[in-house]
């Protein structure tokens, strides 16, 4: 594996750069990212590795399954991706799935503020394998070498641009290019701009939510229909509903729950044996 690390080493983001991004981040933003990480850790249950075989059952089928944590997860963030909230949803799910190594490659031409936010997320999640996004030829060489050496890996592409990742098998990859519609209070403009960048269309309202969680939830139940993907105010319901201070929280509805595991499933008729 050492020679593979050598390929990426020249793209390594210096540890002091990540530390500096964390130190210069405002306490308010840092606390909101911490809240999002805690939220995702509470939402994503750790699933232990398991191997199960049932030779006989009332259904007439013998069954077997094995679930293992992935050896390697690679997350690529391209220059058009500006949604650390969506990135956190994916990253925290990989962490909770006990992926053994997580590598994150970030395009260096991202705006400085967004780039620093991604680094802050990595620092708060304890991810040390952070790199600048390599050129197409380097990525393809790396992916092909992984396959040639039969090294297990899955890939997440943040931004929808897979032109630099044609060597990766589609079955082992997931692309996050999900556009979002959000309804929020006027006071959330700055935070939501930082959280979702250009990946969301946001409608702002002067309407305030009730003062208690129960009242907020009751108001949502009485809403006629879901208007948005995410809503932060009770008069307008979304598929996901949050309160103030949870701007970086987002559950990715399209990332398969078992994506960060190596799954093997077997079934056959008992009479065949």
mmCIF file of N, CA and C in Angstrom, residues 144-189:
data_model
loop_
_atom_site.group_PDB
_atom_site.id
_atom_site.type_symbol
_atom_site.label_atom_id
_atom_site.label_comp_id
_atom_site.label_asym_id
_atom_site.label_seq_id
_atom_site.Cartn_x
_atom_site.Cartn_y
_atom_site.Cartn_z
ATOM 1 N N UNK A 144 -6.908 2.582 -10.930
ATOM 2 C CA UNK A 144 -6.549 1.346 -11.628
ATOM 3 C C UNK A 144 -5.569 0.507 -10.821
ATOM 4 N N UNK A 145 -4.668 1.160 -10.119
ATOM 5 C CA UNK A 145 -3.712 0.416 -9.305
ATOM 6 C C UNK A 145 -4.405 -0.254 -8.115
ATOM 7 N N UNK A 146 -5.382 0.421 -7.548
ATOM 8 C CA UNK A 146 -6.175 -0.195 -6.484
ATOM 9 C C UNK A 146 -6.844 -1.471 -6.991
ATOM 10 N N UNK A 147 -7.447 -1.372 -8.176
ATOM 11 C CA UNK A 147 -8.121 -2.536 -8.740
ATOM 12 C C UNK A 147 -7.134 -3.654 -9.056
ATOM 13 N N UNK A 148 -5.980 -3.280 -9.613
ATOM 14 C CA UNK A 148 -4.981 -4.290 -9.980
ATOM 15 C C UNK A 148 -4.458 -5.042 -8.759
ATOM 16 N N UNK A 149 -4.344 -4.343 -7.630
ATOM 17 C CA UNK A 149 -3.847 -4.970 -6.416
ATOM 18 C C UNK A 149 -4.981 -5.517 -5.552
ATOM 19 N N UNK A 150 -6.224 -5.494 -6.110
ATOM 20 C CA UNK A 150 -7.393 -6.043 -5.428
ATOM 21 C C UNK A 150 -7.599 -5.411 -4.055
ATOM 22 N N UNK A 151 -7.395 -4.103 -3.997
ATOM 23 C CA UNK A 151 -7.591 -3.367 -2.742
ATOM 24 C C UNK A 151 -9.000 -2.780 -2.746
ATOM 25 N N UNK A 152 -9.759 -3.116 -1.738
ATOM 26 C CA UNK A 152 -11.161 -2.720 -1.658
ATOM 27 C C UNK A 152 -11.306 -1.216 -1.455
ATOM 28 N N UNK A 153 -12.213 -0.591 -2.231
ATOM 29 C CA UNK A 153 -12.435 0.850 -2.104
ATOM 30 C C UNK A 153 -13.788 1.215 -2.679
ATOM 31 N N UNK A 154 -14.386 2.265 -2.126
ATOM 32 C CA UNK A 154 -15.576 2.881 -2.694
ATOM 33 C C UNK A 154 -15.331 4.378 -2.776
ATOM 34 N N UNK A 155 -16.076 5.028 -3.694
ATOM 35 C CA UNK A 155 -15.811 6.424 -4.018
ATOM 36 C C UNK A 155 -17.086 7.257 -3.929
ATOM 37 N N UNK A 156 -16.946 8.457 -3.395
ATOM 38 C CA UNK A 156 -18.038 9.435 -3.378
ATOM 39 C C UNK A 156 -17.567 10.652 -4.166
ATOM 40 N N UNK A 157 -18.360 11.070 -5.148
ATOM 41 C CA UNK A 157 -18.033 12.232 -5.966
ATOM 42 C C UNK A 157 -18.947 13.380 -5.571
ATOM 43 N N UNK A 158 -18.396 14.409 -4.997
ATOM 44 C CA UNK A 158 -19.183 15.571 -4.586
ATOM 45 C C UNK A 158 -19.093 16.646 -5.656
ATOM 46 N N UNK A 159 -20.192 16.891 -6.333
ATOM 47 C CA UNK A 159 -20.216 17.911 -7.364
ATOM 48 C C UNK A 159 -20.766 17.430 -8.683
ATOM 49 N N UNK A 160 -20.895 16.128 -8.828
ATOM 50 C CA UNK A 160 -21.511 15.594 -10.034
ATOM 51 C C UNK A 160 -20.589 15.473 -11.221
ATOM 52 N N UNK A 161 -19.343 15.916 -11.099
ATOM 53 C CA UNK A 161 -18.407 15.859 -12.224
ATOM 54 C C UNK A 161 -17.537 14.619 -12.108
ATOM 55 N N UNK A 162 -17.839 13.611 -12.936
ATOM 56 C CA UNK A 162 -17.083 12.360 -12.871
ATOM 57 C C UNK A 162 -16.105 12.212 -14.033
ATOM 58 N N UNK A 163 -15.862 13.294 -14.765
ATOM 59 C CA UNK A 163 -15.000 13.160 -15.928
ATOM 60 C C UNK A 163 -13.573 12.788 -15.534
ATOM 61 N N UNK A 164 -13.174 13.106 -14.307
ATOM 62 C CA UNK A 164 -11.830 12.747 -13.868
ATOM 63 C C UNK A 164 -11.776 11.394 -13.188
ATOM 64 N N UNK A 165 -12.903 10.670 -13.196
ATOM 65 C CA UNK A 165 -12.958 9.422 -12.441
ATOM 66 C C UNK A 165 -13.536 8.299 -13.283
ATOM 67 N N UNK A 166 -13.189 8.278 -14.554
ATOM 68 C CA UNK A 166 -13.755 7.285 -15.454
ATOM 69 C C UNK A 166 -13.209 5.887 -15.195
ATOM 70 N N UNK A 167 -12.110 5.786 -14.466
ATOM 71 C CA UNK A 167 -11.530 4.475 -14.194
ATOM 72 C C UNK A 167 -12.233 3.771 -13.049
ATOM 73 N N UNK A 168 -13.141 4.447 -12.390
ATOM 74 C CA UNK A 168 -13.806 3.879 -11.227
ATOM 75 C C UNK A 168 -15.075 3.154 -11.653
ATOM 76 N N UNK A 169 -15.265 1.951 -11.120
ATOM 77 C CA UNK A 169 -16.456 1.184 -11.436
ATOM 78 C C UNK A 169 -17.699 1.854 -10.865
ATOM 79 N N UNK A 170 -18.771 2.020 -11.660
ATOM 80 C CA UNK A 170 -19.992 2.683 -11.154
ATOM 81 C C UNK A 170 -20.582 2.004 -9.927
ATOM 82 N N UNK A 171 -20.427 0.682 -9.826
ATOM 83 C CA UNK A 171 -21.015 -0.041 -8.707
ATOM 84 C C UNK A 171 -20.372 0.345 -7.375
ATOM 85 N N UNK A 172 -19.168 0.889 -7.432
ATOM 86 C CA UNK A 172 -18.445 1.266 -6.217
ATOM 87 C C UNK A 172 -18.462 2.770 -5.965
ATOM 88 N N UNK A 173 -19.362 3.480 -6.625
ATOM 89 C CA UNK A 173 -19.326 4.935 -6.501
ATOM 90 C C UNK A 173 -20.716 5.515 -6.242
ATOM 91 N N UNK A 174 -20.712 6.695 -5.642
ATOM 92 C CA UNK A 174 -21.945 7.444 -5.401
ATOM 93 C C UNK A 174 -21.662 8.908 -5.725
ATOM 94 N N UNK A 175 -22.581 9.540 -6.440
ATOM 95 C CA UNK A 175 -22.411 10.946 -6.816
ATOM 96 C C UNK A 175 -23.414 11.817 -6.072
ATOM 97 N N UNK A 176 -22.920 12.820 -5.384
ATOM 98 C CA UNK A 176 -23.798 13.770 -4.705
ATOM 99 C C UNK A 176 -23.918 15.032 -5.545
ATOM 100 N N UNK A 177 -25.011 15.108 -6.292
ATOM 101 C CA UNK A 177 -25.304 16.328 -7.063
ATOM 102 C C UNK A 177 -26.749 16.738 -6.816
ATOM 103 N N UNK A 178 -27.261 16.410 -5.632
ATOM 104 C CA UNK A 178 -28.660 16.634 -5.297
ATOM 105 C C UNK A 178 -28.956 18.116 -5.077
ATOM 106 N N UNK A 179 -29.833 18.724 -5.900
ATOM 107 C CA UNK A 179 -30.247 20.115 -5.648
ATOM 108 C C UNK A 179 -31.314 20.140 -4.563
ATOM 109 N N UNK A 180 -31.339 21.193 -3.767
ATOM 110 C CA UNK A 180 -32.252 21.263 -2.635
ATOM 111 C C UNK A 180 -33.102 22.527 -2.692
ATOM 112 N N UNK A 181 -34.299 22.413 -2.132
ATOM 113 C CA UNK A 181 -35.139 23.598 -1.905
ATOM 114 C C UNK A 181 -35.277 23.768 -0.400
ATOM 115 N N UNK A 182 -35.059 24.981 0.084
ATOM 116 C CA UNK A 182 -35.032 25.247 1.521
ATOM 117 C C UNK A 182 -35.908 26.460 1.837
ATOM 118 N N UNK A 183 -36.624 26.390 2.948
ATOM 119 C CA UNK A 183 -37.366 27.531 3.462
ATOM 120 C C UNK A 183 -36.813 27.861 4.846
ATOM 121 N N UNK A 184 -36.507 29.125 5.091
ATOM 122 C CA UNK A 184 -35.840 29.482 6.338
ATOM 123 C C UNK A 184 -36.203 30.894 6.765
ATOM 124 N N UNK A 185 -35.788 31.231 7.977
ATOM 125 C CA UNK A 185 -35.996 32.571 8.495
ATOM 126 C C UNK A 185 -34.929 33.519 7.940
ATOM 127 N N UNK A 186 -35.259 34.801 7.893
ATOM 128 C CA UNK A 186 -34.336 35.798 7.344
ATOM 129 C C UNK A 186 -32.987 35.790 8.047
ATOM 130 N N UNK A 187 -32.990 35.555 9.351
ATOM 131 C CA UNK A 187 -31.754 35.613 10.119
ATOM 132 C C UNK A 187 -30.791 34.467 9.802
ATOM 133 N N UNK A 188 -31.217 33.503 9.015
ATOM 134 C CA UNK A 188 -30.381 32.344 8.699
ATOM 135 C C UNK A 188 -29.630 32.489 7.383
ATOM 136 N N UNK A 189 -29.763 33.625 6.718
ATOM 137 C CA UNK A 189 -29.188 33.785 5.381
ATOM 138 C C UNK A 189 -27.695 33.464 5.333
#
